[in-house]
Short mmCIF file of C-alpha atoms in Angstrom, two decimals:
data_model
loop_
_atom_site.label_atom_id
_atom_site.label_comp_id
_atom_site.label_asym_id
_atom_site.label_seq_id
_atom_site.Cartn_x
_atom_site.Cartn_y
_atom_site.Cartn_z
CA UNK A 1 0.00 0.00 0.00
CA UNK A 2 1.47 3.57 -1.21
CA UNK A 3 1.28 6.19 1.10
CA UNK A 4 0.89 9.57 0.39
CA UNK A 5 4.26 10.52 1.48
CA UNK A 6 5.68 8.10 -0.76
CA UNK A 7 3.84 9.24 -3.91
CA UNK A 8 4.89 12.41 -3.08
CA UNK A 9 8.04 11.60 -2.99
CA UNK A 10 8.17 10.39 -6.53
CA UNK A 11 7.33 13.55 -7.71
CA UNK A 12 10.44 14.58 -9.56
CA UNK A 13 11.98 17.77 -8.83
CA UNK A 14 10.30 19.38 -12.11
CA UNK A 15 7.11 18.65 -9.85
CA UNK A 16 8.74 20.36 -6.55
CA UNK A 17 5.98 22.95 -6.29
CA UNK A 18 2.78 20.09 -7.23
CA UNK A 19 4.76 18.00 -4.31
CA UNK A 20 4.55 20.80 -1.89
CA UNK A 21 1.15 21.69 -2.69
CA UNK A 22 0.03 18.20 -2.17
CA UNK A 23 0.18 18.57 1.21
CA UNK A 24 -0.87 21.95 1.44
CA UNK A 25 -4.30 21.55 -0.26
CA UNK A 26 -5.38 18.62 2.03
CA UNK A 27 -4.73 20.16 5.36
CA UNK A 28 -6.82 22.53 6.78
CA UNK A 29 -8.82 25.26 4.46
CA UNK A 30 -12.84 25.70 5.07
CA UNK A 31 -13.58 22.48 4.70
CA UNK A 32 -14.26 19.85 6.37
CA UNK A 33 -12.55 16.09 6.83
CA UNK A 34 -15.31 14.71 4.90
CA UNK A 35 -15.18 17.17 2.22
CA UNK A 36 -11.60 17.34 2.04
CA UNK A 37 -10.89 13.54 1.51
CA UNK A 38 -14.50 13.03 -0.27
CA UNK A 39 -13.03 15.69 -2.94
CA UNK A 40 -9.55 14.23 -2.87
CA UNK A 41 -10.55 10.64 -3.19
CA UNK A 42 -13.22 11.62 -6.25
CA UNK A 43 -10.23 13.87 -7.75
CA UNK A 44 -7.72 10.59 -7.81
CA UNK A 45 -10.58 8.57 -9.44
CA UNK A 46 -10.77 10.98 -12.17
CA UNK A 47 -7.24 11.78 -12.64
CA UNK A 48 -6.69 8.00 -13.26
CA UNK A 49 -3.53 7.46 -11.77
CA UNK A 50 -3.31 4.34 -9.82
CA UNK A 51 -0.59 5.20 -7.43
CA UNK A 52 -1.66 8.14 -6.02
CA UNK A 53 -5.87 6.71 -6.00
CA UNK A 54 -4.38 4.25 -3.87
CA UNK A 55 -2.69 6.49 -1.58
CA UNK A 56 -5.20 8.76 -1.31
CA UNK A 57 -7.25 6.03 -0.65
CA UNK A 58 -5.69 4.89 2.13
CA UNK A 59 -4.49 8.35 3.32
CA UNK A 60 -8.68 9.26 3.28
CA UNK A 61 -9.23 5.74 5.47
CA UNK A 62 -6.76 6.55 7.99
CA UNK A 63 -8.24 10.21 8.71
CA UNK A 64 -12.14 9.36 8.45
CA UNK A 65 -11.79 6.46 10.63
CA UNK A 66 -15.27 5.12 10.81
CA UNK A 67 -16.87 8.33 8.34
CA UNK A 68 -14.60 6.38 5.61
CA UNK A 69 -16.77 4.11 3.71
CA UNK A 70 -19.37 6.30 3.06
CA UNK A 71 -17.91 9.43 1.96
CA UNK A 72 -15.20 7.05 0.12
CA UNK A 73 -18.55 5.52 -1.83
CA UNK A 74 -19.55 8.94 -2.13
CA UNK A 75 -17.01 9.96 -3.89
CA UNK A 76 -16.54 7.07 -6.25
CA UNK A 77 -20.08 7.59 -7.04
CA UNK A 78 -19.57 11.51 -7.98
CA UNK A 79 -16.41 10.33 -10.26
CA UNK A 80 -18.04 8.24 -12.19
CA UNK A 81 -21.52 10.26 -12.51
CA UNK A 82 -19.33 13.13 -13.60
CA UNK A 83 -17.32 10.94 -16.14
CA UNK A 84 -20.60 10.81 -17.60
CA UNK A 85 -22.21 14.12 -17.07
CA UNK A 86 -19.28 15.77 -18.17
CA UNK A 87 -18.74 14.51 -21.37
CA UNK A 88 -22.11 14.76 -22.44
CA UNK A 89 -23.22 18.39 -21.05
CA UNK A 90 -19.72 19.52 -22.40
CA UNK A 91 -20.39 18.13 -25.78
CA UNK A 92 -23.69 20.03 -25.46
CA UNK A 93 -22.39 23.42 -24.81
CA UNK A 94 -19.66 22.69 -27.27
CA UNK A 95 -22.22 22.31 -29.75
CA UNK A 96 -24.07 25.12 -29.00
CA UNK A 97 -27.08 24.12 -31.12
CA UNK A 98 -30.54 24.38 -29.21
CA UNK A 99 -31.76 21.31 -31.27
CA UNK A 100 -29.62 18.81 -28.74
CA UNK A 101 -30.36 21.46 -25.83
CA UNK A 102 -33.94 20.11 -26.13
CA UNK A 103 -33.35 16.49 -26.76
CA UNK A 104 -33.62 14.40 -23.20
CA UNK A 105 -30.46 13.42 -21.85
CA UNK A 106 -31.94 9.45 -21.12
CA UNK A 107 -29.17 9.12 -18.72
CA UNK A 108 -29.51 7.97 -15.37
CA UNK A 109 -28.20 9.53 -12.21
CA UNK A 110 -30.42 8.21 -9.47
CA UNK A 111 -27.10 7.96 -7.21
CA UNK A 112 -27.22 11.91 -7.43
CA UNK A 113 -30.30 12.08 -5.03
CA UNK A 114 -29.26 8.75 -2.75
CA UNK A 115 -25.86 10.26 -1.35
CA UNK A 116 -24.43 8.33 1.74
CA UNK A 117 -23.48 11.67 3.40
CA UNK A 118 -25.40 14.64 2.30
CA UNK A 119 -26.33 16.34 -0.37
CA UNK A 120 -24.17 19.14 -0.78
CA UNK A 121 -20.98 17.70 0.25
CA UNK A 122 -21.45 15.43 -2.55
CA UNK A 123 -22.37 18.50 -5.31
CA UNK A 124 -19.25 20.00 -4.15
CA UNK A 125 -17.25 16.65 -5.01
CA UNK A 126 -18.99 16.80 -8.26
CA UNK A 127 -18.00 20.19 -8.68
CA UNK A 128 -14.37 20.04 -8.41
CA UNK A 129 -14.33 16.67 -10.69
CA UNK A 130 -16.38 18.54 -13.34
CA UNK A 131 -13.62 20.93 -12.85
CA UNK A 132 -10.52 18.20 -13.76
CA UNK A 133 -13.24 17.27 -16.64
CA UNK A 134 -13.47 21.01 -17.79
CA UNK A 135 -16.85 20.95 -17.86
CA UNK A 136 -18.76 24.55 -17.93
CA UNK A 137 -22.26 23.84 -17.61
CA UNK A 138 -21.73 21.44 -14.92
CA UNK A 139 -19.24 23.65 -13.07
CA UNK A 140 -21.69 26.44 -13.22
CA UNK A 141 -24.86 23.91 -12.12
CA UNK A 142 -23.03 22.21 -9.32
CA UNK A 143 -21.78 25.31 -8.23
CA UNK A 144 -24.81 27.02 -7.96
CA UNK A 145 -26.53 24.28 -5.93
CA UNK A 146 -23.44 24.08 -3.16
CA UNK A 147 -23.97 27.76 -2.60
CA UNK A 148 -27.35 27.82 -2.31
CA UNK A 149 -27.09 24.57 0.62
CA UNK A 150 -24.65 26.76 2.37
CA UNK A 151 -21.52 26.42 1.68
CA UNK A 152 -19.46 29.52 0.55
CA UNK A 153 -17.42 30.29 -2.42
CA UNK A 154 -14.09 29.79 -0.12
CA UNK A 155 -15.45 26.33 0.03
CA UNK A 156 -15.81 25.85 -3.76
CA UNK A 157 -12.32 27.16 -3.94
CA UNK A 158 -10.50 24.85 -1.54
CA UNK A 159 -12.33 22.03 -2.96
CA UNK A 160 -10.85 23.11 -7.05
CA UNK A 161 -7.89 23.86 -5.51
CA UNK A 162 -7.76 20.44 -4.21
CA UNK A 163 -8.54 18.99 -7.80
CA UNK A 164 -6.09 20.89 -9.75
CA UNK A 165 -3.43 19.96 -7.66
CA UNK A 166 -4.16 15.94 -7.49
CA UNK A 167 -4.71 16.42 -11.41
CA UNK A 168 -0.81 17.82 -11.24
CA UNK A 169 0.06 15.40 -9.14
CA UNK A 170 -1.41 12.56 -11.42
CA UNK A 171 0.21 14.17 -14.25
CA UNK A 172 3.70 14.34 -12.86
CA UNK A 173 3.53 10.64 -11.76
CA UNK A 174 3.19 10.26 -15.62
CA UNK A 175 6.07 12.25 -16.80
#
């Protein structure tokens, strides 16, 4: 089992400031345990790197104790919904043609409204992997729906910080 120490210790030194970030972004900030690890474990699911999902993983385990499992189920859930969502709603900005606009999406996302934790921790995971997945309309959606449960905008911008940072991280792994 990696460890997050380890991963980020095979960050090369083109990666020094992604390898000192990595521990920045996950201590501390406005949010809290939950959202911090539910965010980082969804992030390493959609960054597809194996190494550091698996520390994360077990870095996430080891700091939620018994709150693990479900945010951890959580936040595989919101990685894969996203995977989805993202791709299509991008495609249908992209497009910009109001012909697809009115054409119904037929996909399913009943996991959206049977979260394990709560709702709005998990639109604010969604949020920040639609944000690794560059999608707009998403982004903006999600967004809209953490802010209005309560959260504030320094809590949308820990949790993208979070994801742009495990998306570096996942990248330098690769190079």
């Amino acid at each position: 089992m990696a460890s997050l120490e380890v991963v980020r210790s095979e960050l090369a030194d083109p990666h020094k400031d992604t390898r000192l970030n990595l521990s920045a972004v996950l201590e501390g900030g406005s949010l809290t345990p939950e959202q911090r690890w539910g965010t980082a474990v969804a992030c390493a699911f959609a960054a597809r790197n194996e190494r550091l999902k698996e520390a994360i993983l077990n870095e996430a385990k080891q700091a939620l104790g018994d709150k693990a499992t479900p945010v951890i189920e959580d936040a595989r859930a919101a990685a894969s919904l996203m995977a989805m969502n993202n791709v299509f709603y991008r495609f249908r900005h992209m497009v910009g043609k109001e012909s697809y606009a009115t054409k119904r999406a037929g996909l399913r996302m009943n996991r959206l409204a049977q979260v394990l934790t709560n709702k709005v921790d998990f639109e604010l995971v969604c949020l920040a992997v639609s944000a690794i997945n560059g999608c707009e309309m998403c982004i903006q959606s999600h967004e809209k729906v953490v802010l209005e449960g309560g959260l504030s905008e320094d809590h949308v911008h820990d949790a993208v910080r979070i994801a742009s940072v495990i998306h570096a991280a996942a990248v330098g792994l690769e190079s």
